[in-house]
Amino acid sequence: MSTPRLPDGTPNLGPLADGKGYWDGGSGPQVGGAAYPPPDEIPFRPWARAVYDYRQSTLAKDDPHARCAPPGGPRQMAVPFGLQIVQVPSIQRIYILSGGSIRPWREVYMDGRPHPEGDFLNPSYFGHSVGRWEGDTLVIDTVGFNERFWIHREGFPHTEALHLVERLSRPDLMSLRYEITIDDPLAYHEPWSTSWTKRWNPNEEFIEYFCNDNNLDQFHLVGQ
């Protein structure tokens, strides 16, 4: 089936009229690094590579997401419990809702506003996101991240200088194409990119899961 659309012709990146479905977590790189370049191809600065190597050597035992922290940055697009995208044209907003974790949501402003500057940009897990359409592709520009999450389960670090450019498209009903450019000049010598495709689960809704109440396994993350 071709790309579903809203009444104004904009690609619909979320559920259809029946309200069911979500983007499955099983098709992203939440386990392993298949969608990411090998570590030797990532332009780490020396300190960032040292942090990555330490997290690998300790089996990622300090992963904040395993302790119910929100999945910031591209991690949101690869968590096990999937996600939902809700477009609200009447207020020029798009919401990206995470399944699992603490059920956080991210707000993308579509009204043409700029990023806040100086003290008005308060670092957070999801940063400040502004979006625009380029044809059938949603382009999201985000700055203002804190340093309290990992970009990926394997432990790629970042700083508050992190700047993300994401491109989301739905080439057909069952596929969401996700492309990300990671630009953090304090952690990496140059910007680098990766991408993957998520699959639509048409017949189910989010699992009612809250990490705060059900996180029974964090004490097994003993590492080495």
Short mmCIF file of C-alpha atoms in Angstrom, two decimals:
data_model
loop_
_atom_site.label_atom_id
_atom_site.label_comp_id
_atom_site.label_asym_id
_atom_site.label_seq_id
_atom_site.Cartn_x
_atom_site.Cartn_y
_atom_site.Cartn_z
CA MET A 1 0.00 0.00 0.00
CA SER A 2 1.30 3.47 -0.86
CA THR A 3 2.12 6.24 1.61
CA PRO A 4 -0.97 7.15 3.69
CA ARG A 5 -1.77 10.84 3.81
CA LEU A 6 -3.63 13.34 5.93
CA PRO A 7 -6.53 15.33 4.41
CA ASP A 8 -4.15 18.16 3.41
CA GLY A 9 -1.95 15.72 1.47
CA THR A 10 0.85 15.59 4.05
CA PRO A 11 2.28 12.10 4.59
CA ASN A 12 0.72 10.43 7.61
CA LEU A 13 3.55 9.07 9.75
CA GLY A 14 1.23 7.59 12.35
CA PRO A 15 -1.94 5.49 12.70
CA LEU A 16 -4.81 5.44 10.23
CA ALA A 17 -8.45 6.16 11.00
CA ASP A 18 -8.85 3.06 13.19
CA GLY A 19 -6.24 4.41 15.61
CA LYS A 20 -4.37 1.11 15.82
CA GLY A 21 -0.74 0.39 15.18
CA TYR A 22 2.70 1.67 16.13
CA TRP A 23 6.26 1.55 14.87
CA ASP A 24 7.72 -1.69 16.14
CA GLY A 25 10.89 -1.58 18.23
CA GLY A 26 12.10 -4.87 16.81
CA SER A 27 13.46 -3.39 13.59
CA GLY A 28 15.85 -0.82 15.05
CA PRO A 29 19.36 -1.30 16.42
CA GLN A 30 18.32 -1.55 20.06
CA VAL A 31 20.52 -4.64 20.37
CA GLY A 32 23.90 -4.74 18.70
CA GLY A 33 25.22 -2.17 16.23
CA ALA A 34 24.00 -3.41 12.85
CA ALA A 35 22.67 -0.01 11.79
CA TYR A 36 25.73 1.90 12.96
CA PRO A 37 29.17 2.03 11.35
CA PRO A 38 31.88 -0.10 12.99
CA PRO A 39 33.63 1.80 15.82
CA ASP A 40 36.80 2.23 13.78
CA GLU A 41 34.80 4.12 11.16
CA ILE A 42 33.24 6.56 13.62
CA PRO A 43 35.24 9.81 13.90
CA PHE A 44 35.61 9.73 17.70
CA ARG A 45 37.74 12.30 19.43
CA PRO A 46 40.23 10.49 21.71
CA TRP A 47 38.31 11.07 24.93
CA ALA A 48 35.04 9.92 23.33
CA ARG A 49 36.66 6.74 22.04
CA ALA A 50 38.05 6.09 25.53
CA VAL A 51 34.56 6.47 27.02
CA TYR A 52 33.11 4.15 24.38
CA ASP A 53 35.83 1.56 25.03
CA TYR A 54 35.20 1.71 28.77
CA ARG A 55 31.47 1.19 28.31
CA GLN A 56 32.19 -1.78 26.08
CA SER A 57 34.66 -3.28 28.53
CA THR A 58 32.12 -3.07 31.35
CA LEU A 59 29.32 -4.59 29.24
CA ALA A 60 27.34 -1.31 29.23
CA LYS A 61 26.46 -1.78 32.90
CA ASP A 62 26.00 1.98 33.40
CA ASP A 63 23.46 2.47 30.62
CA PRO A 64 21.02 5.16 31.90
CA HIS A 65 18.15 3.83 29.79
CA ALA A 66 18.27 0.51 31.63
CA ARG A 67 17.57 2.53 34.77
CA CYS A 68 14.47 4.22 33.35
CA ALA A 69 16.09 7.36 31.93
CA PRO A 70 14.38 8.66 28.76
CA PRO A 71 15.86 7.48 25.43
CA GLY A 72 17.33 10.73 24.14
CA GLY A 73 18.49 11.41 20.60
CA PRO A 74 18.34 8.57 18.06
CA ARG A 75 17.91 6.10 20.92
CA GLN A 76 14.22 7.01 20.91
CA MET A 77 13.92 5.49 17.45
CA ALA A 78 15.34 2.13 18.55
CA VAL A 79 13.89 1.20 21.92
CA PRO A 80 12.33 -2.28 22.34
CA PHE A 81 8.75 -1.12 22.98
CA GLY A 82 8.40 0.93 19.82
CA LEU A 83 7.03 4.41 19.27
CA GLN A 84 4.10 6.34 17.89
CA ILE A 85 4.03 9.53 15.82
CA VAL A 86 1.05 11.86 16.23
CA GLN A 87 0.63 14.82 13.87
CA VAL A 88 -1.55 17.71 15.03
CA PRO A 89 -1.77 20.19 12.13
CA SER A 90 -4.19 22.48 13.98
CA ILE A 91 -1.44 23.53 16.41
CA GLN A 92 1.50 22.88 14.07
CA ARG A 93 3.03 20.21 16.28
CA ILE A 94 4.21 16.63 15.87
CA TYR A 95 4.57 14.39 18.90
CA ILE A 96 6.82 11.34 19.04
CA LEU A 97 5.65 9.04 21.84
CA SER A 98 7.88 6.34 23.32
CA GLY A 99 6.57 2.97 24.43
CA GLY A 100 8.11 1.60 27.62
CA SER A 101 10.69 3.51 29.66
CA ILE A 102 8.80 6.26 31.51
CA ARG A 103 6.48 6.72 28.51
CA PRO A 104 8.05 10.08 27.55
CA TRP A 105 7.08 12.16 24.55
CA ARG A 106 8.93 14.57 22.33
CA GLU A 107 7.48 17.71 20.76
CA VAL A 108 8.47 18.89 17.28
CA TYR A 109 7.49 22.47 16.42
CA MET A 110 6.29 22.90 12.85
CA ASP A 111 5.43 26.61 12.99
CA GLY A 112 8.74 27.96 11.72
CA ARG A 113 10.09 29.14 15.05
CA PRO A 114 13.87 29.21 15.63
CA HIS A 115 15.70 27.41 18.40
CA PRO A 116 15.93 29.40 21.64
CA GLU A 117 19.36 30.76 22.46
CA GLY A 118 21.49 31.34 25.54
CA ASP A 119 19.83 30.69 28.90
CA PHE A 120 16.49 30.10 27.16
CA LEU A 121 17.83 26.80 25.77
CA ASN A 122 17.51 24.48 28.74
CA PRO A 123 19.38 21.18 28.08
CA SER A 124 17.07 18.15 28.21
CA TYR A 125 16.85 14.52 27.14
CA PHE A 126 15.03 15.31 23.90
CA GLY A 127 16.36 18.79 23.23
CA HIS A 128 14.48 21.44 21.27
CA SER A 129 13.16 20.21 17.92
CA VAL A 130 11.92 22.19 14.93
CA GLY A 131 10.65 20.48 11.81
CA ARG A 132 9.78 21.14 8.20
CA TRP A 133 8.65 19.12 5.21
CA GLU A 134 10.93 18.63 2.22
CA GLY A 135 8.57 16.95 -0.20
CA ASP A 136 7.39 13.80 1.56
CA THR A 137 10.27 13.80 4.06
CA LEU A 138 9.99 15.26 7.55
CA VAL A 139 13.27 16.97 8.48
CA ILE A 140 13.80 17.55 12.21
CA ASP A 141 16.58 19.79 13.52
CA THR A 142 17.35 19.40 17.24
CA VAL A 143 19.74 21.09 19.67
CA GLY A 144 19.81 21.59 23.43
CA PHE A 145 20.54 18.09 24.71
CA ASN A 146 21.80 17.18 28.15
CA GLU A 147 24.57 14.59 28.61
CA ARG A 148 22.53 12.14 30.70
CA PHE A 149 21.74 9.57 28.01
CA TRP A 150 23.67 7.38 25.57
CA ILE A 151 23.19 7.88 21.84
CA HIS A 152 23.13 4.11 21.41
CA ARG A 153 23.03 1.05 23.64
CA GLU A 154 26.67 0.30 22.87
CA GLY A 155 27.69 3.53 24.57
CA PHE A 156 28.42 6.25 22.01
CA PRO A 157 28.97 9.45 24.05
CA HIS A 158 27.99 13.04 23.29
CA THR A 159 28.11 16.50 24.85
CA GLU A 160 25.70 19.41 25.13
CA ALA A 161 27.04 20.57 21.76
CA LEU A 162 25.15 17.71 20.08
CA HIS A 163 23.16 18.77 17.00
CA LEU A 164 20.95 16.22 15.25
CA VAL A 165 19.33 16.34 11.83
CA GLU A 166 16.78 13.56 11.33
CA ARG A 167 14.91 12.68 8.16
CA LEU A 168 11.74 10.57 8.42
CA SER A 169 9.75 9.27 5.48
CA ARG A 170 7.09 6.63 4.94
CA PRO A 171 7.63 5.17 1.46
CA ASP A 172 4.77 2.73 2.00
CA LEU A 173 2.24 1.84 4.69
CA MET A 174 4.51 -0.63 6.48
CA SER A 175 7.86 1.21 6.46
CA LEU A 176 9.35 4.22 8.23
CA ARG A 177 12.73 5.27 6.88
CA TYR A 178 14.90 6.96 9.52
CA GLU A 179 18.11 8.79 8.64
CA ILE A 180 20.22 10.61 11.21
CA THR A 181 23.23 12.92 11.04
CA ILE A 182 25.11 13.29 14.33
CA ASP A 183 27.11 16.49 14.69
CA ASP A 184 28.93 16.99 17.99
CA PRO A 185 32.26 18.76 17.42
CA LEU A 186 33.34 18.19 21.02
CA ALA A 187 32.93 14.40 20.78
CA TYR A 188 33.57 13.70 17.07
CA HIS A 189 36.00 15.13 14.54
CA GLU A 190 33.25 15.51 11.94
CA PRO A 191 29.53 14.80 11.48
CA TRP A 192 28.57 11.20 10.74
CA SER A 193 25.39 9.48 9.66
CA THR A 194 23.46 6.25 9.78
CA SER A 195 19.95 5.02 8.92
CA TRP A 196 17.51 2.17 9.37
CA THR A 197 13.93 1.22 8.56
CA LYS A 198 11.25 0.53 11.15
CA ARG A 199 8.27 -1.70 10.51
CA TRP A 200 4.62 -0.86 11.18
CA ASN A 201 2.68 -3.14 13.52
CA PRO A 202 -0.89 -2.56 12.29
CA ASN A 203 -2.95 -4.64 14.70
CA GLU A 204 -1.73 -3.71 18.17
CA GLU A 205 -1.31 -0.69 20.40
CA PHE A 206 1.43 0.22 22.85
CA ILE A 207 2.07 -2.21 25.66
CA GLU A 208 1.11 -0.61 28.96
CA TYR A 209 4.57 -0.65 30.46
CA PHE A 210 6.19 1.80 32.84
CA CYS A 211 9.83 1.20 33.66
CA ASN A 212 9.42 2.92 37.04
CA ASP A 213 6.98 0.24 38.21
CA ASN A 214 8.28 -2.81 36.38
CA ASN A 215 12.04 -2.43 36.16
CA LEU A 216 12.98 -5.66 37.92
CA ASP A 217 16.26 -6.42 36.18
CA GLN A 218 18.51 -3.38 36.65
CA PHE A 219 20.44 -4.99 39.52
CA HIS A 220 21.56 -7.74 37.15
CA LEU A 221 23.54 -5.16 35.17
CA VAL A 222 26.69 -5.92 37.07
CA GLY A 223 29.06 -5.71 34.09
CA GLN A 224 32.70 -6.33 34.78
#
